[in-house]
Amino acid sequence: MDGHGDHPLMLHDIKDGLEGDEFIFHYQPKISFMTGRIIGAESLLRWRRGSTFIQPGAFIPLAEKTGFITVITERMLPKFIADVTIDDEHLRDLSFAFNISSHDLRVPGFRSQVEEIFGSGRLGEGKIIFEMTESTLVDMSYQSIQMMHDLHKMGVRLSLDDFGTGYSSLEVLSTFPFSSLKLDKSLVNHMCAGNQVTVGKGNKIVNSNIRMAQRLGMRVVAEGIEDSCTYKKLLYSGCHQGQGFYMSRPLPLDELIALVRSGKRWEGKPIGLVYQAQVDHIQWRKDMMELFYHLRNNDIPEGIEEDQEFKEMLGDHTECNLGRWYYSDGRDYLDYKAYREIEAYHKELHETGRSLLGRVIADRFDDQLFGLLERLNALSGEMIRLLQDLENDVHRSTAVAGPA
Ligand code: C2E
Ligand code: MG
Ligand code: MG
């Protein structure tokens, strides 16, 4: 039985439910680990039958299997948009996620529907996120992938849901325009629960996945956070946002609004991204030196011009991983002296790196080249020192970042 009277749910039950307007959304808040505040929410379908709610686990799998999910999406997307655009100042700055299925991308009507909703640009960029489960991404057609790119152009952000439950191939991570990745609860749950060995490994797996996503320029959301131990660990991990019963269960829209209005805050410590910035810098220097020695030995890897890391080496200080952090999330540290000092060193670091590579390409192994190498290392040392000063200052200040 699937939580519905005394017979298992059939497709015609779902159709009747949809006709009878029995589906609504509950919204589960997403918390920013930087501020501890609610910065968005995920819509989750609930089927209201009398006084009970049927959970998606009881009908989504059947809807997915039969393709009926596309009818549900078509009917529920306008309801979702109506919910999240109601005129309430507390919702204005939040982003909202809607779960779609890869079946949806194949339906011509879906394209016209989203074009109508998003084409005008009325909903700001990033206001709406479409979440897609990784296991549904196999056998995507060219048209479906194109559709994902078109959604991105319309300002919809895509999120790879349930990461860690399937096998996210290189193709999924590199071809599809996902802006964020949601770590599945089965991974997150292992950060605190279990024996010493599984907990230790669970933490390493979660942290490596966060690092991987960061390197790919994706934001990371951890789902299924059920206790304060997991929450605290994630604060330091470089994960951007969290979602889970520990903070809040999915709520009816009016309760979500009341929660946002109450100003409720959880712990926030924008320290994880400072650690990631340190690793980003070490990684950048390692890549730079690797390239330097390759070029010096005339041992240039094939196709290097197309390599993202190579491009980052030649780009300026706003284009590398650290630069992207600095000019986006990093802005929260503007009141810290160490943060402000980073910019000039970082800019010079990239200029020095470019000059260095230019000289080695031109085969000029002279004193100037070795001078540049020394300068690069001195700047690199300064960068690490400043990032560590920033780390200490952020730690010293309260959970809510204040000036150093
Ligand atoms: P999902 O998109 O991964 O959503 C997260 C699920 O985890 C939700 O289950 C949520 O209630 C649950 N959850 C959140 N925090 C915790 C926690 O701390 N611990 C545990 N154990 N669970 C937590 P829910 O609402 O039952 O939804 C299940 C799945 O059904 C969703 O997984 C999504 O794949 C699908 N779904 C839900 N709504 C829709 C929809 O509107 N359209 C489509 N296509 N799929 C939907
Ligand atoms: Mg989801
Ligand atoms: Mg999920």
Short mmCIF file of C-alpha atoms and ligand atoms in Angstrom, two decimals:
data_model
loop_
_atom_site.label_atom_id
_atom_site.label_comp_id
_atom_site.label_asym_id
_atom_site.label_seq_id
_atom_site.Cartn_x
_atom_site.Cartn_y
_atom_site.Cartn_z
CA MET A 1 0.00 0.00 0.00
CA ASP A 2 1.24 3.45 -0.74
CA GLY A 3 -0.33 5.53 1.96
CA HIS A 4 -3.61 5.74 0.08
CA GLY A 5 -6.62 3.93 1.47
CA ASP A 6 -6.31 0.20 1.07
CA HIS A 7 -5.17 -0.19 -2.51
CA PRO A 8 -1.91 0.71 -4.19
CA LEU A 9 -1.89 3.97 -6.10
CA MET A 10 -2.64 3.65 -9.80
CA LEU A 11 -2.07 6.09 -12.59
CA HIS A 12 -5.77 6.95 -12.75
CA ASP A 13 -5.65 7.91 -9.04
CA ILE A 14 -2.87 10.38 -9.82
CA LYS A 15 -4.85 11.74 -12.78
CA ASP A 16 -7.94 12.14 -10.58
CA GLY A 17 -5.86 13.88 -7.93
CA LEU A 18 -4.48 16.29 -10.47
CA GLU A 19 -7.95 16.97 -11.92
CA GLY A 20 -9.30 17.49 -8.42
CA ASP A 21 -6.60 20.07 -7.66
CA GLU A 22 -5.29 17.97 -4.81
CA PHE A 23 -1.59 18.69 -5.36
CA ILE A 24 0.17 21.50 -3.56
CA PHE A 25 3.73 22.43 -2.74
CA HIS A 26 5.50 22.50 0.54
CA TYR A 27 8.73 24.46 0.70
CA GLN A 28 11.90 23.40 2.47
CA PRO A 29 14.25 26.27 3.36
CA LYS A 30 17.84 26.35 2.18
CA ILE A 31 20.25 27.99 4.60
CA SER A 32 23.39 29.88 3.63
CA PHE A 33 26.40 28.62 5.58
CA MET A 34 27.89 32.06 5.23
CA THR A 35 25.16 34.03 6.94
CA GLY A 36 23.06 31.36 8.63
CA ARG A 37 19.99 32.88 6.98
CA ILE A 38 17.36 31.39 4.69
CA ILE A 39 18.34 32.19 1.13
CA GLY A 40 15.93 30.03 -0.77
CA ALA A 41 13.60 27.05 -0.66
CA GLU A 42 12.86 23.89 -2.61
CA SER A 43 9.31 23.12 -3.66
CA LEU A 44 8.23 19.57 -2.85
CA LEU A 45 4.97 18.11 -4.06
CA ARG A 46 2.34 17.03 -1.56
CA TRP A 47 -0.88 15.28 -2.46
CA ARG A 48 -3.62 16.36 -0.11
CA ARG A 49 -6.23 13.63 0.32
CA GLY A 50 -8.71 14.57 3.00
CA SER A 51 -6.69 15.25 6.09
CA THR A 52 -3.56 13.36 5.02
CA PHE A 53 -0.66 14.25 2.79
CA ILE A 54 0.71 11.64 0.43
CA GLN A 55 4.47 11.99 -0.01
CA PRO A 56 6.09 12.05 -3.47
CA GLY A 57 7.78 8.70 -2.86
CA ALA A 58 4.33 7.11 -3.26
CA PHE A 59 3.54 8.50 -6.71
CA ILE A 60 6.56 10.14 -8.37
CA PRO A 61 8.24 6.82 -9.31
CA LEU A 62 5.06 5.65 -11.10
CA ALA A 63 4.66 9.03 -12.77
CA GLU A 64 8.31 8.89 -13.89
CA LYS A 65 8.00 5.33 -15.19
CA THR A 66 4.89 6.03 -17.23
CA GLY A 67 5.98 9.47 -18.44
CA PHE A 68 2.95 11.01 -16.72
CA ILE A 69 5.38 13.22 -14.82
CA THR A 70 5.33 15.61 -17.78
CA VAL A 71 1.62 16.22 -17.21
CA ILE A 72 2.29 16.87 -13.51
CA THR A 73 5.07 19.33 -14.40
CA GLU A 74 2.88 21.12 -16.93
CA ARG A 75 0.09 21.55 -14.38
CA MET A 76 2.25 22.35 -11.38
CA LEU A 77 4.83 24.72 -12.84
CA PRO A 78 2.34 27.65 -13.09
CA LYS A 79 1.23 26.97 -9.49
CA PHE A 80 4.82 27.04 -8.35
CA ILE A 81 5.47 30.31 -10.20
CA ALA A 82 2.28 31.80 -8.72
CA ASP A 83 3.40 30.76 -5.21
CA VAL A 84 6.89 32.18 -5.43
CA THR A 85 5.94 35.45 -7.07
CA ILE A 86 3.26 36.51 -4.63
CA ASP A 87 3.83 40.06 -3.54
CA ASP A 88 5.61 39.55 -0.25
CA GLU A 89 8.79 41.39 0.62
CA HIS A 90 10.08 38.37 2.54
CA LEU A 91 10.15 36.22 -0.57
CA ARG A 92 11.67 38.81 -2.86
CA ASP A 93 15.31 37.97 -2.23
CA LEU A 94 14.91 34.21 -2.05
CA SER A 95 15.56 31.78 -4.87
CA PHE A 96 13.17 28.86 -5.41
CA ALA A 97 13.83 25.39 -6.69
CA PHE A 98 11.46 23.21 -8.71
CA ASN A 99 12.15 19.55 -9.46
CA ILE A 100 11.95 18.56 -13.10
CA SER A 101 12.44 15.27 -14.84
CA SER A 102 14.50 14.63 -17.94
CA HIS A 103 11.19 13.54 -19.59
CA ASP A 104 10.09 17.17 -19.37
CA LEU A 105 12.92 18.32 -21.59
CA ARG A 106 11.65 16.14 -24.43
CA VAL A 107 8.15 17.59 -24.46
CA PRO A 108 7.66 20.40 -27.01
CA GLY A 109 4.97 21.97 -24.80
CA PHE A 110 7.49 22.36 -22.00
CA ARG A 111 9.63 24.61 -24.16
CA SER A 112 6.76 26.93 -25.01
CA GLN A 113 5.63 26.93 -21.40
CA VAL A 114 9.02 27.95 -20.04
CA GLU A 115 9.53 30.47 -22.81
CA GLU A 116 6.29 32.10 -21.84
CA ILE A 117 7.23 32.16 -18.16
CA PHE A 118 10.91 33.04 -18.37
CA GLY A 119 11.31 34.59 -21.81
CA SER A 120 10.28 38.06 -20.68
CA GLY A 121 13.07 38.21 -18.10
CA ARG A 122 10.48 39.19 -15.49
CA LEU A 123 11.94 36.62 -13.11
CA GLY A 124 15.49 37.74 -12.38
CA GLU A 125 18.49 35.59 -13.16
CA GLY A 126 18.87 32.79 -10.65
CA LYS A 127 15.48 33.40 -9.03
CA ILE A 128 14.33 29.98 -10.23
CA ILE A 129 16.38 26.80 -10.06
CA PHE A 130 15.39 23.56 -11.77
CA GLU A 131 16.68 20.49 -9.96
CA MET A 132 17.31 17.31 -11.93
CA THR A 133 18.23 13.97 -10.40
CA GLU A 134 21.50 12.62 -11.73
CA SER A 135 20.10 9.15 -12.43
CA THR A 136 17.62 10.57 -14.96
CA LEU A 137 20.34 12.08 -17.07
CA VAL A 138 21.33 9.01 -19.01
CA ASP A 139 20.56 8.93 -22.72
CA MET A 140 19.92 12.63 -23.03
CA SER A 141 19.29 13.65 -26.61
CA TYR A 142 21.00 16.56 -28.30
CA GLN A 143 17.66 18.44 -28.14
CA SER A 144 17.37 17.90 -24.38
CA ILE A 145 20.88 19.17 -23.77
CA GLN A 146 20.16 22.15 -25.98
CA MET A 147 17.03 22.79 -23.96
CA MET A 148 19.12 22.90 -20.80
CA HIS A 149 21.40 25.50 -22.35
CA ASP A 150 18.37 27.51 -23.46
CA LEU A 151 16.97 27.43 -19.93
CA HIS A 152 20.28 28.74 -18.67
CA LYS A 153 20.12 31.60 -21.17
CA MET A 154 16.63 32.47 -19.94
CA GLY A 155 18.07 32.94 -16.43
CA VAL A 156 16.96 29.60 -14.95
CA ARG A 157 19.72 27.89 -13.01
CA LEU A 158 20.09 24.12 -13.11
CA SER A 159 21.06 22.00 -10.16
CA LEU A 160 22.26 18.40 -10.21
CA ASP A 161 20.14 16.69 -7.54
CA ASP A 162 20.94 13.61 -5.43
CA PHE A 163 24.61 13.74 -6.34
CA GLY A 164 26.34 10.63 -5.05
CA THR A 165 23.47 8.19 -5.57
CA GLY A 166 24.13 7.31 -9.19
CA TYR A 167 27.17 7.51 -11.32
CA SER A 168 27.80 11.04 -12.45
CA SER A 169 29.87 10.49 -15.49
CA LEU A 170 32.38 12.93 -16.79
CA GLU A 171 29.81 13.70 -19.45
CA VAL A 172 27.13 14.75 -16.95
CA LEU A 173 29.51 17.05 -15.12
CA SER A 174 31.17 18.54 -18.16
CA THR A 175 28.41 18.73 -20.81
CA PHE A 176 25.38 19.89 -18.89
CA PRO A 177 25.18 23.49 -17.72
CA PHE A 178 24.68 22.82 -14.02
CA SER A 179 25.38 25.79 -11.76
CA SER A 180 25.10 23.82 -8.57
CA LEU A 181 25.24 20.34 -7.19
CA LYS A 182 23.21 18.89 -4.34
CA LEU A 183 25.03 16.34 -2.25
CA ASP A 184 22.62 13.54 -1.48
CA LYS A 185 21.63 12.78 2.09
CA SER A 186 23.15 9.31 1.85
CA LEU A 187 26.58 10.99 1.68
CA VAL A 188 25.83 13.78 4.12
CA ASN A 189 24.45 11.31 6.70
CA HIS A 190 27.84 9.68 6.95
CA MET A 191 29.58 12.76 8.27
CA CYS A 192 28.61 12.08 11.88
CA ALA A 193 26.73 8.79 12.14
CA GLY A 194 28.52 5.46 12.15
CA ASN A 195 31.79 4.11 13.48
CA GLN A 196 35.07 6.03 13.47
CA VAL A 197 36.21 4.59 10.18
CA THR A 198 33.01 5.24 8.21
CA VAL A 199 32.65 8.72 9.71
CA GLY A 200 36.26 9.54 8.84
CA LYS A 201 35.85 8.33 5.29
CA GLY A 202 32.40 9.89 4.97
CA ASN A 203 33.89 13.29 5.79
CA LYS A 204 36.65 12.85 3.27
CA ILE A 205 34.20 11.83 0.55
CA VAL A 206 31.93 14.81 1.21
CA ASN A 207 34.88 17.20 1.34
CA SER A 208 36.38 15.82 -1.87
CA ASN A 209 33.05 16.23 -3.64
CA ILE A 210 32.79 19.80 -2.43
CA ARG A 211 36.30 20.47 -3.68
CA MET A 212 35.54 18.88 -7.04
CA ALA A 213 32.40 20.99 -7.48
CA GLN A 214 34.33 24.13 -6.52
CA ARG A 215 36.95 23.38 -9.13
CA LEU A 216 34.23 23.00 -11.71
CA GLY A 217 32.85 26.38 -10.66
CA MET A 218 29.66 24.91 -9.18
CA ARG A 219 27.93 25.87 -5.96
CA VAL A 220 27.26 23.10 -3.48
CA VAL A 221 24.15 22.41 -1.43
CA ALA A 222 24.16 19.64 1.19
CA GLU A 223 20.80 17.95 1.71
CA GLY A 224 19.51 15.74 4.49
CA ILE A 225 21.22 17.55 7.38
CA GLU A 226 19.61 16.03 10.45
CA ASP A 227 21.81 17.11 13.36
CA SER A 228 24.00 19.93 14.61
CA CYS A 229 27.17 17.82 14.28
CA THR A 230 26.69 17.55 10.50
CA TYR A 231 25.69 21.21 10.24
CA LYS A 232 28.83 22.35 12.10
CA LYS A 233 31.13 20.23 9.98
CA LEU A 234 29.63 21.60 6.80
CA LEU A 235 30.16 25.18 8.04
CA TYR A 236 33.90 24.66 7.68
CA SER A 237 33.81 22.64 4.49
CA GLY A 238 33.34 25.27 1.81
CA CYS A 239 29.81 24.05 1.12
CA HIS A 240 27.59 27.04 0.24
CA GLN A 241 24.15 25.99 1.47
CA GLY A 242 22.39 23.34 3.50
CA GLN A 243 18.92 21.85 3.66
CA GLY A 244 17.57 19.36 6.14
CA PHE A 245 15.21 18.48 8.97
CA TYR A 246 17.73 19.88 11.50
CA MET A 247 16.96 23.38 10.22
CA SER A 248 13.41 22.89 8.95
CA ARG A 249 11.06 20.36 7.44
CA PRO A 250 9.26 21.25 4.21
CA LEU A 251 6.56 23.80 5.14
CA PRO A 252 3.34 25.14 3.65
CA LEU A 253 4.04 28.46 1.91
CA ASP A 254 2.50 30.62 4.65
CA GLU A 255 4.64 28.89 7.29
CA LEU A 256 7.74 29.44 5.19
CA ILE A 257 6.90 33.13 4.95
CA ALA A 258 6.34 33.30 8.71
CA LEU A 259 9.71 31.63 9.31
CA VAL A 260 11.53 34.09 7.03
CA ARG A 261 9.66 36.98 8.63
CA SER A 262 10.72 35.82 12.11
CA GLY A 263 14.34 36.48 11.05
CA LYS A 264 15.37 33.10 12.41
CA ARG A 265 19.06 32.43 12.00
CA TRP A 266 21.24 29.40 12.33
CA GLU A 267 24.96 29.49 12.83
CA GLY A 268 26.81 31.10 9.95
CA LYS A 269 30.54 31.19 9.46
CA PRO A 270 31.89 32.19 6.12
CA ILE A 271 35.12 30.34 6.78
CA GLY A 272 34.79 27.32 4.51
CA LEU A 273 35.22 29.39 1.38
CA VAL A 274 38.37 31.02 2.77
CA TYR A 275 39.90 27.55 3.15
CA GLN A 276 38.86 26.77 -0.40
CA ALA A 277 40.51 30.01 -1.57
CA GLN A 278 43.77 28.89 0.06
CA VAL A 279 43.62 25.57 -1.75
CA ASP A 280 42.66 27.37 -4.98
CA HIS A 281 45.78 29.45 -4.74
CA ILE A 282 48.06 26.46 -4.08
CA GLN A 283 46.42 24.67 -7.00
CA TRP A 284 46.90 27.66 -9.30
CA ARG A 285 50.59 27.92 -8.42
CA LYS A 286 51.06 24.18 -8.92
CA ASP A 287 49.40 24.38 -12.35
CA MET A 288 51.50 27.40 -13.25
CA MET A 289 54.76 25.69 -12.31
CA GLU A 290 53.75 22.52 -14.10
CA LEU A 291 53.12 24.51 -17.25
CA PHE A 292 56.34 26.44 -16.81
CA TYR A 293 58.40 23.23 -16.66
CA HIS A 294 56.50 21.67 -19.55
CA LEU A 295 57.21 24.70 -21.69
CA ARG A 296 60.82 24.79 -20.57
CA ASN A 297 61.31 21.18 -21.63
CA ASN A 298 59.40 21.70 -24.85
CA ASP A 299 57.06 19.06 -23.64
CA ILE A 300 53.73 20.73 -24.29
CA PRO A 301 50.71 18.48 -23.73
CA GLU A 302 48.57 18.09 -26.83
CA GLY A 303 45.43 20.24 -27.01
CA ILE A 304 46.60 22.39 -24.11
CA GLU A 305 45.18 25.56 -25.71
CA GLU A 306 41.69 24.20 -25.06
CA ASP A 307 42.43 23.22 -21.50
CA GLN A 308 40.46 25.27 -18.97
CA GLU A 309 43.37 25.40 -16.53
CA PHE A 310 45.71 26.63 -19.24
CA LYS A 311 43.25 29.39 -20.07
CA GLU A 312 43.07 30.29 -16.39
CA MET A 313 46.85 30.56 -16.29
CA LEU A 314 46.77 33.10 -19.09
CA GLY A 315 43.65 34.90 -17.92
CA ASP A 316 43.71 37.74 -15.44
CA HIS A 317 43.09 37.65 -11.71
CA THR A 318 39.31 37.91 -12.07
CA GLU A 319 39.00 34.72 -14.08
CA CYS A 320 40.63 32.05 -11.92
CA ASN A 321 38.79 30.13 -9.19
CA LEU A 322 40.12 32.42 -6.48
CA GLY A 323 39.19 35.49 -8.52
CA ARG A 324 35.64 34.25 -9.03
CA TRP A 325 35.30 33.76 -5.26
CA TYR A 326 36.91 37.14 -4.56
CA TYR A 327 34.48 39.08 -6.71
CA SER A 328 31.35 37.19 -5.66
CA ASP A 329 30.96 35.54 -2.22
CA GLY A 330 34.23 37.08 -1.08
CA ARG A 331 32.58 40.53 -1.18
CA ASP A 332 31.16 39.74 2.27
CA TYR A 333 34.68 40.32 3.67
CA LEU A 334 35.06 43.81 2.30
CA ASP A 335 35.38 45.17 5.83
CA TYR A 336 38.44 43.05 6.52
CA LYS A 337 41.82 44.63 5.85
CA ALA A 338 43.42 41.34 4.77
CA TYR A 339 40.70 40.84 2.18
CA ARG A 340 41.20 44.27 0.67
CA GLU A 341 44.96 43.76 0.47
CA ILE A 342 44.63 40.55 -1.49
CA GLU A 343 43.52 42.25 -4.70
CA ALA A 344 46.78 44.03 -5.59
CA TYR A 345 48.92 40.95 -4.84
CA HIS A 346 46.60 38.71 -6.78
CA LYS A 347 46.61 41.02 -9.79
CA GLU A 348 50.41 41.20 -9.80
CA LEU A 349 50.62 37.45 -9.35
CA HIS A 350 48.73 36.84 -12.59
CA GLU A 351 50.72 39.49 -14.44
CA THR A 352 53.96 37.92 -13.23
CA GLY A 353 52.77 34.46 -14.22
CA ARG A 354 51.88 35.66 -17.70
CA SER A 355 55.24 37.40 -18.15
CA LEU A 356 57.01 34.28 -16.95
CA LEU A 357 55.23 32.04 -19.44
CA GLY A 358 55.81 34.60 -22.19
CA ARG A 359 59.55 34.55 -21.56
CA VAL A 360 59.83 30.80 -21.46
CA ILE A 361 57.81 30.51 -24.69
CA ALA A 362 60.23 33.00 -26.27
CA ASP A 363 63.15 30.86 -25.01
CA ARG A 364 64.56 33.70 -22.95
CA PHE A 365 66.22 31.98 -20.01
CA ASP A 366 67.88 35.04 -18.60
CA ASP A 367 68.17 36.76 -15.24
CA GLN A 368 64.86 38.47 -15.82
CA LEU A 369 63.12 35.13 -16.09
CA PHE A 370 64.59 33.95 -12.80
CA GLY A 371 63.71 37.32 -11.26
CA LEU A 372 60.11 36.75 -12.31
CA LEU A 373 60.16 33.28 -10.80
CA GLU A 374 61.38 34.68 -7.49
CA ARG A 375 58.75 37.41 -7.56
CA LEU A 376 56.04 34.85 -8.29
CA ASN A 377 57.05 32.86 -5.23
CA ALA A 378 57.23 35.93 -3.02
CA LEU A 379 53.73 36.98 -4.15
CA SER A 380 52.44 33.48 -3.61
CA GLY A 381 53.75 33.55 -0.01
CA GLU A 382 52.01 36.88 0.54
CA MET A 383 48.75 35.53 -0.84
CA ILE A 384 48.79 32.62 1.59
CA ARG A 385 49.69 34.89 4.49
CA LEU A 386 46.81 37.26 3.69
CA LEU A 387 44.31 34.44 3.25
CA GLN A 388 45.39 33.00 6.60
CA ASP A 389 45.10 36.43 8.24
CA LEU A 390 41.60 36.67 6.80
CA GLU A 391 40.81 33.21 8.16
CA ASN A 392 41.97 34.19 11.65
CA ASP A 393 40.10 37.48 11.58
CA VAL A 394 36.87 35.77 10.50
CA HIS A 395 37.32 33.17 13.24
CA ARG A 396 37.93 35.83 15.85
CA SER A 397 34.88 37.82 14.96
CA THR A 398 31.43 36.57 15.88
CA ALA A 399 29.49 33.97 13.88
CA VAL A 400 28.09 36.90 11.94
CA ALA A 401 30.98 38.44 10.07
CA GLY A 402 31.96 41.87 11.32
CA PRO A 403 34.93 44.12 10.64
CA ALA A 404 38.38 42.97 11.79
P1 C2E B 1 14.58 15.62 -3.64
O1 C2E B 1 14.35 16.58 -4.75
O2 C2E B 1 15.97 15.14 -3.44
O3 C2E B 1 14.03 16.32 -2.33
C1 C2E B 1 14.57 16.14 -1.05
C2 C2E B 1 13.81 15.09 -0.29
O4 C2E B 1 14.49 14.83 0.94
C3 C2E B 1 12.41 15.52 0.10
O5 C2E B 1 11.61 14.35 0.16
C4 C2E B 1 12.62 16.06 1.52
O6 C2E B 1 11.45 16.07 2.30
C5 C2E B 1 13.63 15.07 2.03
N1 C2E B 1 14.44 15.61 3.12
C6 C2E B 1 14.79 16.88 3.33
N2 C2E B 1 15.57 17.01 4.42
C7 C2E B 1 15.72 15.77 4.94
C8 C2E B 1 16.42 15.24 6.07
O7 C2E B 1 17.07 15.95 6.83
N3 C2E B 1 16.37 13.89 6.24
C9 C2E B 1 15.66 13.08 5.41
N4 C2E B 1 15.65 11.76 5.67
N5 C2E B 1 14.98 13.54 4.33
C10 C2E B 1 15.03 14.87 4.09
P2 C2E B 1 10.17 14.29 -0.52
O8 C2E B 1 9.45 15.58 -0.33
O9 C2E B 1 9.54 13.04 -0.05
O10 C2E B 1 10.51 14.17 -2.07
C11 C2E B 1 11.16 13.02 -2.56
C12 C2E B 1 11.56 13.20 -3.99
O11 C2E B 1 10.42 13.32 -4.85
C13 C2E B 1 12.33 14.48 -4.25
O12 C2E B 1 13.68 14.31 -3.85
C14 C2E B 1 12.16 14.64 -5.75
O13 C2E B 1 13.06 13.81 -6.44
C15 C2E B 1 10.76 14.11 -5.95
N6 C2E B 1 9.85 15.28 -6.04
C16 C2E B 1 9.30 16.00 -5.06
N7 C2E B 1 8.54 16.99 -5.56
C17 C2E B 1 8.63 16.89 -6.92
C18 C2E B 1 8.10 17.64 -8.03
O14 C2E B 1 7.41 18.66 -7.86
N8 C2E B 1 8.43 17.21 -9.28
C19 C2E B 1 9.24 16.13 -9.51
N9 C2E B 1 9.54 15.79 -10.77
N10 C2E B 1 9.78 15.43 -8.50
C20 C2E B 1 9.47 15.80 -7.22
MG MG B 2 15.31 18.19 -5.39
MG MG B 3 17.81 15.40 -3.59
#
